[in-house]
Short mmCIF file of C-alpha atoms in Angstrom, two decimals:
data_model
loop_
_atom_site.label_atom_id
_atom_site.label_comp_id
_atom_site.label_asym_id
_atom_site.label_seq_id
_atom_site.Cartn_x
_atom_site.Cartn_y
_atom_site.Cartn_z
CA UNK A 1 -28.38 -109.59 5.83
CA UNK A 2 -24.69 -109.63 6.90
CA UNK A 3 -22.43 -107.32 5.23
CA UNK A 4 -20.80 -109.11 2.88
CA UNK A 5 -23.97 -110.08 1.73
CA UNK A 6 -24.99 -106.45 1.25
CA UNK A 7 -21.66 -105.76 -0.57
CA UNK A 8 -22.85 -108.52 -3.01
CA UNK A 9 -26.08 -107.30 -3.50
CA UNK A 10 -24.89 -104.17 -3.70
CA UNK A 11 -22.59 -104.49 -6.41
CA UNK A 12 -25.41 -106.63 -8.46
CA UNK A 13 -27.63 -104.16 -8.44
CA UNK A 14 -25.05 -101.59 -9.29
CA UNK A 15 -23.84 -103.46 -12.50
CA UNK A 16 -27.59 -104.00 -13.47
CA UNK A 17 -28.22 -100.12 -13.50
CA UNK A 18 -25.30 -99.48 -15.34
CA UNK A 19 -26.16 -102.60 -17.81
CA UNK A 20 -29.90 -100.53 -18.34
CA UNK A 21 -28.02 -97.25 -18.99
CA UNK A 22 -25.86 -98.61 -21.65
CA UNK A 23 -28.95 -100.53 -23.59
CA UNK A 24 -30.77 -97.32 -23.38
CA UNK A 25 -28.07 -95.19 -24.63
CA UNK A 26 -27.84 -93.07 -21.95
CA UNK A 27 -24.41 -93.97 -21.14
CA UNK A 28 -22.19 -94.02 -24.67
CA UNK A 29 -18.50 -93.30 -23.52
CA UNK A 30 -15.93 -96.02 -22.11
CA UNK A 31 -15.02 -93.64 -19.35
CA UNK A 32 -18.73 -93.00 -18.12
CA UNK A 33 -19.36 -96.73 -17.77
CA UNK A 34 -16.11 -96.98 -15.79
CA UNK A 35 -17.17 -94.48 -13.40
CA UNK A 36 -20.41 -95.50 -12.77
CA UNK A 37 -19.24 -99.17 -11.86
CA UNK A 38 -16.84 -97.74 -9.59
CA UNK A 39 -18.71 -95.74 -7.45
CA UNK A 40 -20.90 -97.27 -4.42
CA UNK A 41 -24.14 -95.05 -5.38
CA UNK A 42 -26.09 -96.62 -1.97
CA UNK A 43 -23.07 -94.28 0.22
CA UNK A 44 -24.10 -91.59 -1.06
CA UNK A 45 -27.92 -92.55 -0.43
CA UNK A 46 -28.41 -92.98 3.90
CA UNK A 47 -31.45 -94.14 4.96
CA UNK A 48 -32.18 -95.57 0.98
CA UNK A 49 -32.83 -99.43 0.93
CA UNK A 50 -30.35 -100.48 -1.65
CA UNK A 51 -32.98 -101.19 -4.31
CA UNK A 52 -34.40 -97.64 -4.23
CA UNK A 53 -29.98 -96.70 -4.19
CA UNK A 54 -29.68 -98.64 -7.59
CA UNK A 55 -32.91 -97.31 -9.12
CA UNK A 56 -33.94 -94.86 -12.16
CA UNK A 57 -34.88 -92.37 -9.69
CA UNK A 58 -33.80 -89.46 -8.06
CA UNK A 59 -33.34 -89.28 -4.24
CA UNK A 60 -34.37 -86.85 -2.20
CA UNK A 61 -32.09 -85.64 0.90
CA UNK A 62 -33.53 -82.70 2.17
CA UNK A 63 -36.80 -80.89 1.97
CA UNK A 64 -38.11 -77.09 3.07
CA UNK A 65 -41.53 -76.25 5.55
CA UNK A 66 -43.09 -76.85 3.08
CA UNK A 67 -42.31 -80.56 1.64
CA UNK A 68 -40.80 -79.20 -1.61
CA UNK A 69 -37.45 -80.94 -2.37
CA UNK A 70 -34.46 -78.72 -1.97
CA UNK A 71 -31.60 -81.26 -2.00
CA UNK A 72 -31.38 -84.48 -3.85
CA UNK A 73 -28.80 -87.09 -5.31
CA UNK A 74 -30.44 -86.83 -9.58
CA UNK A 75 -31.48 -89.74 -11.06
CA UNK A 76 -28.83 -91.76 -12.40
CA UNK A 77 -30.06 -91.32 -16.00
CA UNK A 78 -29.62 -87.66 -15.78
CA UNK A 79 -26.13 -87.99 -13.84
CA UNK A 80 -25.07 -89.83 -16.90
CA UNK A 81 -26.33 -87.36 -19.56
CA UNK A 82 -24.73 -84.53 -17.69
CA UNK A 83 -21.52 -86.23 -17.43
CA UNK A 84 -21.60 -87.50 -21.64
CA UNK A 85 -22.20 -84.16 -22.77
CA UNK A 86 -19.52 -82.54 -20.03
CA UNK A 87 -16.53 -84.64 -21.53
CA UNK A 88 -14.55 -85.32 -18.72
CA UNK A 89 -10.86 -86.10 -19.07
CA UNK A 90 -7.92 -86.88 -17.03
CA UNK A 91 -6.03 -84.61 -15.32
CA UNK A 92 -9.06 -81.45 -15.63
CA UNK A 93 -9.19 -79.31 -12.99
CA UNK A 94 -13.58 -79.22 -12.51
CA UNK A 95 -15.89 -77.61 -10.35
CA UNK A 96 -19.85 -78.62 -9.41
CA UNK A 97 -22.11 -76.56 -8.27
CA UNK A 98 -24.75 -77.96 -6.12
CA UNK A 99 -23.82 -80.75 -4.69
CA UNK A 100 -24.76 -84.07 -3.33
CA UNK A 101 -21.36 -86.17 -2.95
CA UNK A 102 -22.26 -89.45 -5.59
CA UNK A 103 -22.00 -87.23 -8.67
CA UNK A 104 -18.56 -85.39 -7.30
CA UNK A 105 -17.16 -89.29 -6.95
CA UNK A 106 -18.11 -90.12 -10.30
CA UNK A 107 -15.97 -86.60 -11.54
CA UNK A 108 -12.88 -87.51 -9.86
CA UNK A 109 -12.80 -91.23 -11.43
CA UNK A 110 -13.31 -89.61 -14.58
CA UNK A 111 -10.51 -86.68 -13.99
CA UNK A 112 -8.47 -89.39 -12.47
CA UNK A 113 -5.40 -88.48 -9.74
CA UNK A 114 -3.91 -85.79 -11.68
CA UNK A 115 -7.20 -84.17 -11.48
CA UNK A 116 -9.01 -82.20 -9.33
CA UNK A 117 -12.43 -81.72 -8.28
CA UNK A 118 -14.08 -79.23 -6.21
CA UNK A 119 -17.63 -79.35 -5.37
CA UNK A 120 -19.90 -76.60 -3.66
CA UNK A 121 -23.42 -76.00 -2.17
CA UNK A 122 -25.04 -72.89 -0.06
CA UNK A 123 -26.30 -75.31 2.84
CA UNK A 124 -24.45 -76.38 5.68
CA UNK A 125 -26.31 -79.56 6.02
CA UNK A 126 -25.66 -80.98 1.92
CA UNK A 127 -22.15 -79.84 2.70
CA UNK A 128 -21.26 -81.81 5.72
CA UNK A 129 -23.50 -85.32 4.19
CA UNK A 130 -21.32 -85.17 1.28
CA UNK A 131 -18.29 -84.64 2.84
CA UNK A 132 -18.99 -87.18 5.27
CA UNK A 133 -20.35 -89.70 2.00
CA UNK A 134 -17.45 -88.82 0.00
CA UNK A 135 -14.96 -89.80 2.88
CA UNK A 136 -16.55 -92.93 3.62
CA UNK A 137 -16.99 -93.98 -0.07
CA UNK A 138 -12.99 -93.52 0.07
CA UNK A 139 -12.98 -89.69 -2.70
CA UNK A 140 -11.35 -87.63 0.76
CA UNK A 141 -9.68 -86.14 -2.54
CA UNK A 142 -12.54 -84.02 -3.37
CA UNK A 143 -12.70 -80.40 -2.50
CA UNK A 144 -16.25 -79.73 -0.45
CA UNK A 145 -16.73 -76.19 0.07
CA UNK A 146 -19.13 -74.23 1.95
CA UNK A 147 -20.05 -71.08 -0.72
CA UNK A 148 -23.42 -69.74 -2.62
CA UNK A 149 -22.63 -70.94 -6.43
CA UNK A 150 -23.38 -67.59 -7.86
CA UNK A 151 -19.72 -66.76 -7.11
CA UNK A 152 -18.36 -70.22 -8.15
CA UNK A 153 -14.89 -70.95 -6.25
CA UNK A 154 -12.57 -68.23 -7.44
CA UNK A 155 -9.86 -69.76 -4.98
CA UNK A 156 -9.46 -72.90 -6.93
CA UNK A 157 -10.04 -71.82 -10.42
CA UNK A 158 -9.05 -71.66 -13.30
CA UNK A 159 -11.54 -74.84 -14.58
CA UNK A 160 -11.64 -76.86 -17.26
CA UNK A 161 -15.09 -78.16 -16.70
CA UNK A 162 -17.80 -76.44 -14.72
CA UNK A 163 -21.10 -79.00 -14.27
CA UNK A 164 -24.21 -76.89 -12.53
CA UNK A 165 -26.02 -80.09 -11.02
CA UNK A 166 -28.94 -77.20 -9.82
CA UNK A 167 -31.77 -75.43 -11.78
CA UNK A 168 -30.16 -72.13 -13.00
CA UNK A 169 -31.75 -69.29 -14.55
CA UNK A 170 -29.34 -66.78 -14.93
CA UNK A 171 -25.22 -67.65 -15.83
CA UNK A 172 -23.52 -64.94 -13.74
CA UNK A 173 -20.31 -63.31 -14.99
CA UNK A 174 -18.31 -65.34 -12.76
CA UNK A 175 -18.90 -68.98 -13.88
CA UNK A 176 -17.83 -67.38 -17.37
CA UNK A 177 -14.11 -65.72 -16.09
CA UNK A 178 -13.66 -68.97 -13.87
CA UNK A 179 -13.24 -71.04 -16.93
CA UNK A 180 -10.32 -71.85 -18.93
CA UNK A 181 -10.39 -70.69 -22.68
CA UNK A 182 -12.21 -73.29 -24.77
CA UNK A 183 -13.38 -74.60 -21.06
CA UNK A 184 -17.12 -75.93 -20.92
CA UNK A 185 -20.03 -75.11 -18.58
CA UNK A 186 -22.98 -77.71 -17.88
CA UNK A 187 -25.92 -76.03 -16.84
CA UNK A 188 -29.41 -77.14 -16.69
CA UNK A 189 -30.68 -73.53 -17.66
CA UNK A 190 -34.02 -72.60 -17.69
CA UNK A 191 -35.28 -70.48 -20.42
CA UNK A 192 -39.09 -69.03 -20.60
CA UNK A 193 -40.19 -71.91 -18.18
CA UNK A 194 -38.25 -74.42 -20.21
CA UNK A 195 -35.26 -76.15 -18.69
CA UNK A 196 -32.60 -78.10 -20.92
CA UNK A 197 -29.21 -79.18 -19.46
CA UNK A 198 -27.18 -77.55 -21.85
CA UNK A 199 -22.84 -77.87 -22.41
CA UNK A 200 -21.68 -74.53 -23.69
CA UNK A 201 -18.03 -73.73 -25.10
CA UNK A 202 -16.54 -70.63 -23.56
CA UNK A 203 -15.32 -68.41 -26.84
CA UNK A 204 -13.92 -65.55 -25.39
CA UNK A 205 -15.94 -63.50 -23.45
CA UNK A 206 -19.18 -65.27 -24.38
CA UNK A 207 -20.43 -68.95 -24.53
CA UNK A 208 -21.42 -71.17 -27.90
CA UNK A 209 -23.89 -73.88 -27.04
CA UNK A 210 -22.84 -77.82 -28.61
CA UNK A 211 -25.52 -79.82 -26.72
CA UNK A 212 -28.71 -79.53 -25.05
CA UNK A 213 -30.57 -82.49 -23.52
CA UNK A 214 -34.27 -82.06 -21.89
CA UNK A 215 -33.95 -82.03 -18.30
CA UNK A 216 -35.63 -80.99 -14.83
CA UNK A 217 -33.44 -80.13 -11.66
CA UNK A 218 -34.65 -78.43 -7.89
CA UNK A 219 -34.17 -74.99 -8.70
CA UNK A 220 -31.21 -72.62 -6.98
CA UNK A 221 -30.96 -71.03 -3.98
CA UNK A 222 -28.98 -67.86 -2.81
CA UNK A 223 -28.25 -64.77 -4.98
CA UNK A 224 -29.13 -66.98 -7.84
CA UNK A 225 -32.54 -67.92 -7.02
CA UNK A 226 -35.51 -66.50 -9.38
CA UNK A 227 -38.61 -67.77 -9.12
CA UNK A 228 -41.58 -68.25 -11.59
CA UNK A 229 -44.83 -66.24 -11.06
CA UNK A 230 -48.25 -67.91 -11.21
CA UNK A 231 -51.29 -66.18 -12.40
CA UNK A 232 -54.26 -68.52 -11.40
CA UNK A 233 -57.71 -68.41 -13.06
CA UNK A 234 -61.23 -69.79 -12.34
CA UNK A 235 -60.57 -69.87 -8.95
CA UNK A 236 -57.77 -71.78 -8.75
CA UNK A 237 -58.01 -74.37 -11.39
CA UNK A 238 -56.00 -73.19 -13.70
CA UNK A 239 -52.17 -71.69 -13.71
CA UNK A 240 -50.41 -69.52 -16.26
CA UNK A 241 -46.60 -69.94 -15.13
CA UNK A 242 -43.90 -66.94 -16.18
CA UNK A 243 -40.62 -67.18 -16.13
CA UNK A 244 -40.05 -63.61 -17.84
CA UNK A 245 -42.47 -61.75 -18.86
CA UNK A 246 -45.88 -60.76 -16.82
CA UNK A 247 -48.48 -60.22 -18.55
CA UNK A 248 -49.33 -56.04 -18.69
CA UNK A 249 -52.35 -56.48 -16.72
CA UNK A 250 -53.25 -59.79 -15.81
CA UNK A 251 -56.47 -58.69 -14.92
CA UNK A 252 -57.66 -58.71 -18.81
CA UNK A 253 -57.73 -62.19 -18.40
CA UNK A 254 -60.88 -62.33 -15.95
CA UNK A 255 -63.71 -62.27 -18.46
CA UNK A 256 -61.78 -64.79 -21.28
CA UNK A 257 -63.67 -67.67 -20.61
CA UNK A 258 -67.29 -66.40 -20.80
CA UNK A 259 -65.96 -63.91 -24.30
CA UNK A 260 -65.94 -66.60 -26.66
CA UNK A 261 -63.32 -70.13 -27.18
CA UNK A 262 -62.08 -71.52 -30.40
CA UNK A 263 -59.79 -74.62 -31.38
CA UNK A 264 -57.86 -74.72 -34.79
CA UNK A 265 -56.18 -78.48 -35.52
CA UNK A 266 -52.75 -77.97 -37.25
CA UNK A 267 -52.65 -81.20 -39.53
CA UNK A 268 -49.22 -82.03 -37.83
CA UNK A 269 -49.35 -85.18 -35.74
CA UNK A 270 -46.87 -87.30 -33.69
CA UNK A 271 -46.82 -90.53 -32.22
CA UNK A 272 -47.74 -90.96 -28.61
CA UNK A 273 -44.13 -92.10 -27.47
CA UNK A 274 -42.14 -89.62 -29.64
CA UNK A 275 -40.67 -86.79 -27.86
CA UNK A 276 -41.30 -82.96 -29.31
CA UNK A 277 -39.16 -81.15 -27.26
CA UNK A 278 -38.21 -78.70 -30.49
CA UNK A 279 -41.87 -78.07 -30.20
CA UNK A 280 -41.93 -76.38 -27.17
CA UNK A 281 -38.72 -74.35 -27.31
CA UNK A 282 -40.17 -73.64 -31.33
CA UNK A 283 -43.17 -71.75 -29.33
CA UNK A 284 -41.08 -70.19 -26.31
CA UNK A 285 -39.16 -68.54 -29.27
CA UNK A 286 -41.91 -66.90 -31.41
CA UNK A 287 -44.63 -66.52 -29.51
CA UNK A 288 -44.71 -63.14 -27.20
CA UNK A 289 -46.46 -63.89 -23.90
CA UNK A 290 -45.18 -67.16 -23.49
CA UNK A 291 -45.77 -69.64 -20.29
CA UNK A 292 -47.01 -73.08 -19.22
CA UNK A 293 -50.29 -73.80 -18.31
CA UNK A 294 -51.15 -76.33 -15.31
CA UNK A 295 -53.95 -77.59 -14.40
CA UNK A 296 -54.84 -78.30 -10.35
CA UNK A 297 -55.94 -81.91 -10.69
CA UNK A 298 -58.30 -82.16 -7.50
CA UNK A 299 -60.27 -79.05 -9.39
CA UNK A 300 -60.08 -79.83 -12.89
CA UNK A 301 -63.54 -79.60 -14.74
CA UNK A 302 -62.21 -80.78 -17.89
CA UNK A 303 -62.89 -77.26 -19.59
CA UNK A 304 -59.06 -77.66 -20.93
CA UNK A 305 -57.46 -80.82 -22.24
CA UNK A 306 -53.81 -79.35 -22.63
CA UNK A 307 -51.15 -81.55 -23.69
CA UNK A 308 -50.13 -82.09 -20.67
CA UNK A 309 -51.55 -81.25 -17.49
CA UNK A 310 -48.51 -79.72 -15.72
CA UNK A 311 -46.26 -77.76 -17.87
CA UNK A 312 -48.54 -77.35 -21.05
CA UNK A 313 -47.09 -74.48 -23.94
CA UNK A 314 -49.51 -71.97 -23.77
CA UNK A 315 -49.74 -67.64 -24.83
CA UNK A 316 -51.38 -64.93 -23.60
CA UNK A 317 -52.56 -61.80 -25.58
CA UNK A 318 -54.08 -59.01 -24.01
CA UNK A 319 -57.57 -60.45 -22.87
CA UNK A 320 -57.00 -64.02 -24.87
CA UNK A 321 -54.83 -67.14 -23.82
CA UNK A 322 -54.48 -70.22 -26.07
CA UNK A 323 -52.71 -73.07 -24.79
CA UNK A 324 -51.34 -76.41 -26.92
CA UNK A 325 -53.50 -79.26 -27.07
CA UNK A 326 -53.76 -83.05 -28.93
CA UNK A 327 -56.43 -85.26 -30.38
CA UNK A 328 -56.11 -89.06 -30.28
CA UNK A 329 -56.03 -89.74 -34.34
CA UNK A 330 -55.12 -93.40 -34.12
CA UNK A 331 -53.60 -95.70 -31.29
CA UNK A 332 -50.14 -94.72 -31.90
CA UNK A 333 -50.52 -90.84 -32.97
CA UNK A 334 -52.03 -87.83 -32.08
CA UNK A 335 -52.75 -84.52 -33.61
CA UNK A 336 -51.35 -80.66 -32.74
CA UNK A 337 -54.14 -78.31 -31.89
CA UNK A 338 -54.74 -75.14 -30.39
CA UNK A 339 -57.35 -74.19 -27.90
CA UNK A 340 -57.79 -70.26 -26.73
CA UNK A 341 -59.89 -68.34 -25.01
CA UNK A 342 -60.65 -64.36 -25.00
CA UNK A 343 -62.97 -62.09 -27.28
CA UNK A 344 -60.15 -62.67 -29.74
CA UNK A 345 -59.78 -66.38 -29.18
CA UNK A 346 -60.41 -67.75 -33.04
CA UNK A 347 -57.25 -65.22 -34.38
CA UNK A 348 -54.90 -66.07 -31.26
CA UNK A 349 -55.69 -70.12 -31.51
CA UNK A 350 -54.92 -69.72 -35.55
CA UNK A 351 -51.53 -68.31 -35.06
CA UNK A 352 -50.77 -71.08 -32.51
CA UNK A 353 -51.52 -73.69 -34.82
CA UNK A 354 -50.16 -71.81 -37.64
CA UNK A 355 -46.32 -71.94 -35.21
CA UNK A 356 -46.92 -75.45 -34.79
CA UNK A 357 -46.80 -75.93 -38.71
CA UNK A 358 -43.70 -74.11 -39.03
CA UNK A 359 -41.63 -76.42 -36.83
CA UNK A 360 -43.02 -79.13 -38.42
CA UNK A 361 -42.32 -77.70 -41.63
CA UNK A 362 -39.12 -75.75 -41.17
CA UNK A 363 -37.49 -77.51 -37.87
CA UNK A 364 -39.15 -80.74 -36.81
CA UNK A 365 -36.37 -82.84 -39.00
CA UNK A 366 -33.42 -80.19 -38.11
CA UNK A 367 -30.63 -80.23 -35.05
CA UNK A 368 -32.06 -77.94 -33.00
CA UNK A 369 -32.06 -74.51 -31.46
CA UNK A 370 -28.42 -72.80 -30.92
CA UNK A 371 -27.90 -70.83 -27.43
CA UNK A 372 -25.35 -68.70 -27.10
CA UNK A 373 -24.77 -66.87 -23.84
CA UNK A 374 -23.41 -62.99 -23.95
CA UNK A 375 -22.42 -60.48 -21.08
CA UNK A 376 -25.87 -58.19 -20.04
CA UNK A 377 -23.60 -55.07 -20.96
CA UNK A 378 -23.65 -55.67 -24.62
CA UNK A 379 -26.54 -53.78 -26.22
CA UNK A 380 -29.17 -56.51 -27.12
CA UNK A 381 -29.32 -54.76 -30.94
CA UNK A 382 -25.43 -56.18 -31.22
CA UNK A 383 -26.55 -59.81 -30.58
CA UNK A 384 -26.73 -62.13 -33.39
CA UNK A 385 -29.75 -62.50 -34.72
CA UNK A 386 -32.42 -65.03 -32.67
CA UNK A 387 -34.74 -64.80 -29.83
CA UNK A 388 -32.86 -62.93 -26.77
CA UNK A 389 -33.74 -63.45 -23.04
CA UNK A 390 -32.68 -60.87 -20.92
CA UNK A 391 -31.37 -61.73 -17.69
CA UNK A 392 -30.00 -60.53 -14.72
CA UNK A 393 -26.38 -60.76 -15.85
CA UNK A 394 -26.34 -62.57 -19.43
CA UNK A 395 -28.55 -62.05 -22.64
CA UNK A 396 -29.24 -66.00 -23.82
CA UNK A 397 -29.67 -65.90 -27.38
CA UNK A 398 -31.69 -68.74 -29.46
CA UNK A 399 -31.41 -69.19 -33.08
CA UNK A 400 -32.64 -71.79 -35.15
CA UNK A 401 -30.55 -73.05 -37.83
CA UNK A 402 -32.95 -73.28 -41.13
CA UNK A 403 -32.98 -76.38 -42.40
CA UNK A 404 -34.33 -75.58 -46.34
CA UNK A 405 -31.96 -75.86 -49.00
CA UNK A 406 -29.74 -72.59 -50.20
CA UNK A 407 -31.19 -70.94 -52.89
CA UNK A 408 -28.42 -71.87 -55.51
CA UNK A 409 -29.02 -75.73 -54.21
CA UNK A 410 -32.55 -75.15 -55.72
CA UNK A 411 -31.53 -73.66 -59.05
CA UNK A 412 -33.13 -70.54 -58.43
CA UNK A 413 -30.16 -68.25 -59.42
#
């Protein structure tokens, strides 16, 4: 195919990607759509045929030893969300962290000339491809810097925008003082296994969440790196995943599945299509002992039927573990229920379901958890009240706005 004929295609299959991001409301600004029309997605994509450039998938650039993904350009669906719930404008001064060279591009036609953008990453090799992409696609503009994004780019801030385009889970101090008052960070931050890519407002010294989107991101590397531990039962076919806290002694769990099971149904059902996100951050927030359960598909026996078989919202207690599971009630819905193992098992899988209710009742219909992110120094008993996640540097707070009617509203004086 000669060039020009490439260019063509190119720019086809460009416009139809954009076209499928607008009709799926992924894209909702002006500006975004601009951007993402502008910027030749398959230059930042070598070796990429340019259908797999142009589609609804992420691409991966680099991988470890061991075949897990460490680099990547996102998928263009999450690019977008990130960038709606950023608000770029002209003229802002913004900095990325983790960085891939098509998602910089798209920055700097949103910040315009009288912007700047400066985008960073820990490995030589990202660095140099997206400086090399970004001078090709014609953005020489953009700042590439070699530096580990724990310490952000304290040469070229102030910033109006920071966007995290990494897993994080910690915010260190320094993202925070590199921000302009009433600046915005991006983040996808992970919270007790849960990751949502979340925009928060600095206020001072601390930040005020105003969006959160589900999301999943390859995780950081360098002094911000923190990895999940994985506590694996009946030999190997099962995984409890925790993010924060490990169990006291893990070894309680050994016997659970030959003390006794139980399963309580909750009554609350959803249809097979609708997302219940809520849900799971709902159960991260009350339940102590929270993780995700997985189950190793090559061993699976069928002894649990979580909601999912990868990331599946599950508890432990002591010697007991329940985990979140569904029953088909109709073609389109299916039913919350709770499934738990342990000598305690039929207490543990009641309280489960018992959580589920209360979203449904209390927070199913409402906006949605507030975060709120405050310097580690501040004694956690001064922190407004909520669920708070201690972390290296920050305590992340999450409170859940009620959504029941004032007592006045209901005439009871």
């Amino acid at each position: 195919m000669s060039e020009v004929a490439d260019s063509a295609r190119a720019e086809q299959l460009r416009g139809g990607l954009v076209d499928e991001l607008v009709t799926d409301g992924v894209i909702t600004s002006r500006e975004v759509e601009t951007a993402f029309r502008a910027v030749p997605r398959h230059l930042f994509a070598p070796g990429a045929t340019l259908e797999e450039a142009y589609a609804q998938d992420r691409l991966v650039t680099k991988r470890d030893e061991h075949g897990i993904t460490i680099s990547s350009v996102s998928a263009p669906q999450i690019q977008a969300m990130m960038l709606e719930q950023a608000e770029l404008g002209s003229g802002m001064r913004v900095l990325e962290i983790g960085s891939g060279g098509y998602n910089a591009a798209l920055m700097a036609e949103l910040v315009g000339p009288d912007g700047e953008v400066t985008t960073i990453d820990i490995d030589p090799d990202v660095v140099d491809r997206a400086r090399r992409c970004l001078n090709e696609a014609g953005y020489s503009r953009v700042n590439v810097v070699l530096a580990d994004g724990e310490q952000g780019c304290a040469e070229r801030a102030p910033f109006d925008r920071i966007m995290v385009t990494v897993g994080a889970w910690d915010i260190p101090s320094t993202w925070v003082d590199q921000l302009t008052e009433g600046g915005s960070l991006t983040v996808p931050l992970r919270m007790r296994g849960l990751t949502r890519s979340i925009t928060f407002t600095r206020v001072g010294d601390h930040l005020e969440s105003r969006s959160a989107k589900v999301c999943g991101f390859v995780a950081m590397q360098g002094a911000g790196e923190h990895r999940e531990r994985l506590l694996l039962l009946r030999d190997k076919e099962i995984g409890l995943r925790f993010d924060d806290d490990w169990p006291a002694d893990p070894d309680l769990l050994n016997g659970a599945f030959e003390a006794g099971q139980a399963q309580v149904w909750s009554g609350v059902t959803v249809g097979r299509r609708e997302p219940f996100d809520t849900l799971q951050l709902w159960l991260a927030t009350t339940l102590d002992g929270f993780c995700l359960l997985s189950v190793d598909k090559d061993l699976d026996s069928g002894l649990v039927r979580p909601v999912n078989r990868i990331a599946a919202p599950a508890v432990v207690e002591g010697t007991d573990f329940a985990y979140l599971t569904v029953r088909g009630v109709d073609e389109t819905t299916v039913e919350f229920g709770a499934h738990a193992f342990g000598p305690a098992a039929s207490g543990l899988a009641k309280r489960l379901a018992e959580q589920v209710q209360s979203w449904d009742r209390d927070h199913r219909a409402g906006p949605g958890p507030r975060f709120a992110v405050y310097p580690g120094h501040i004694p956690a008993e001064r922190l407004p009240a909520g669920l708070v996640i201690t972390k290296r540097h920050v305590h992340v707070t999450i409170s859940w706005p009620s959504t029941q009617p004032a007592a006045a509203e209901q005439g009871d004086l």
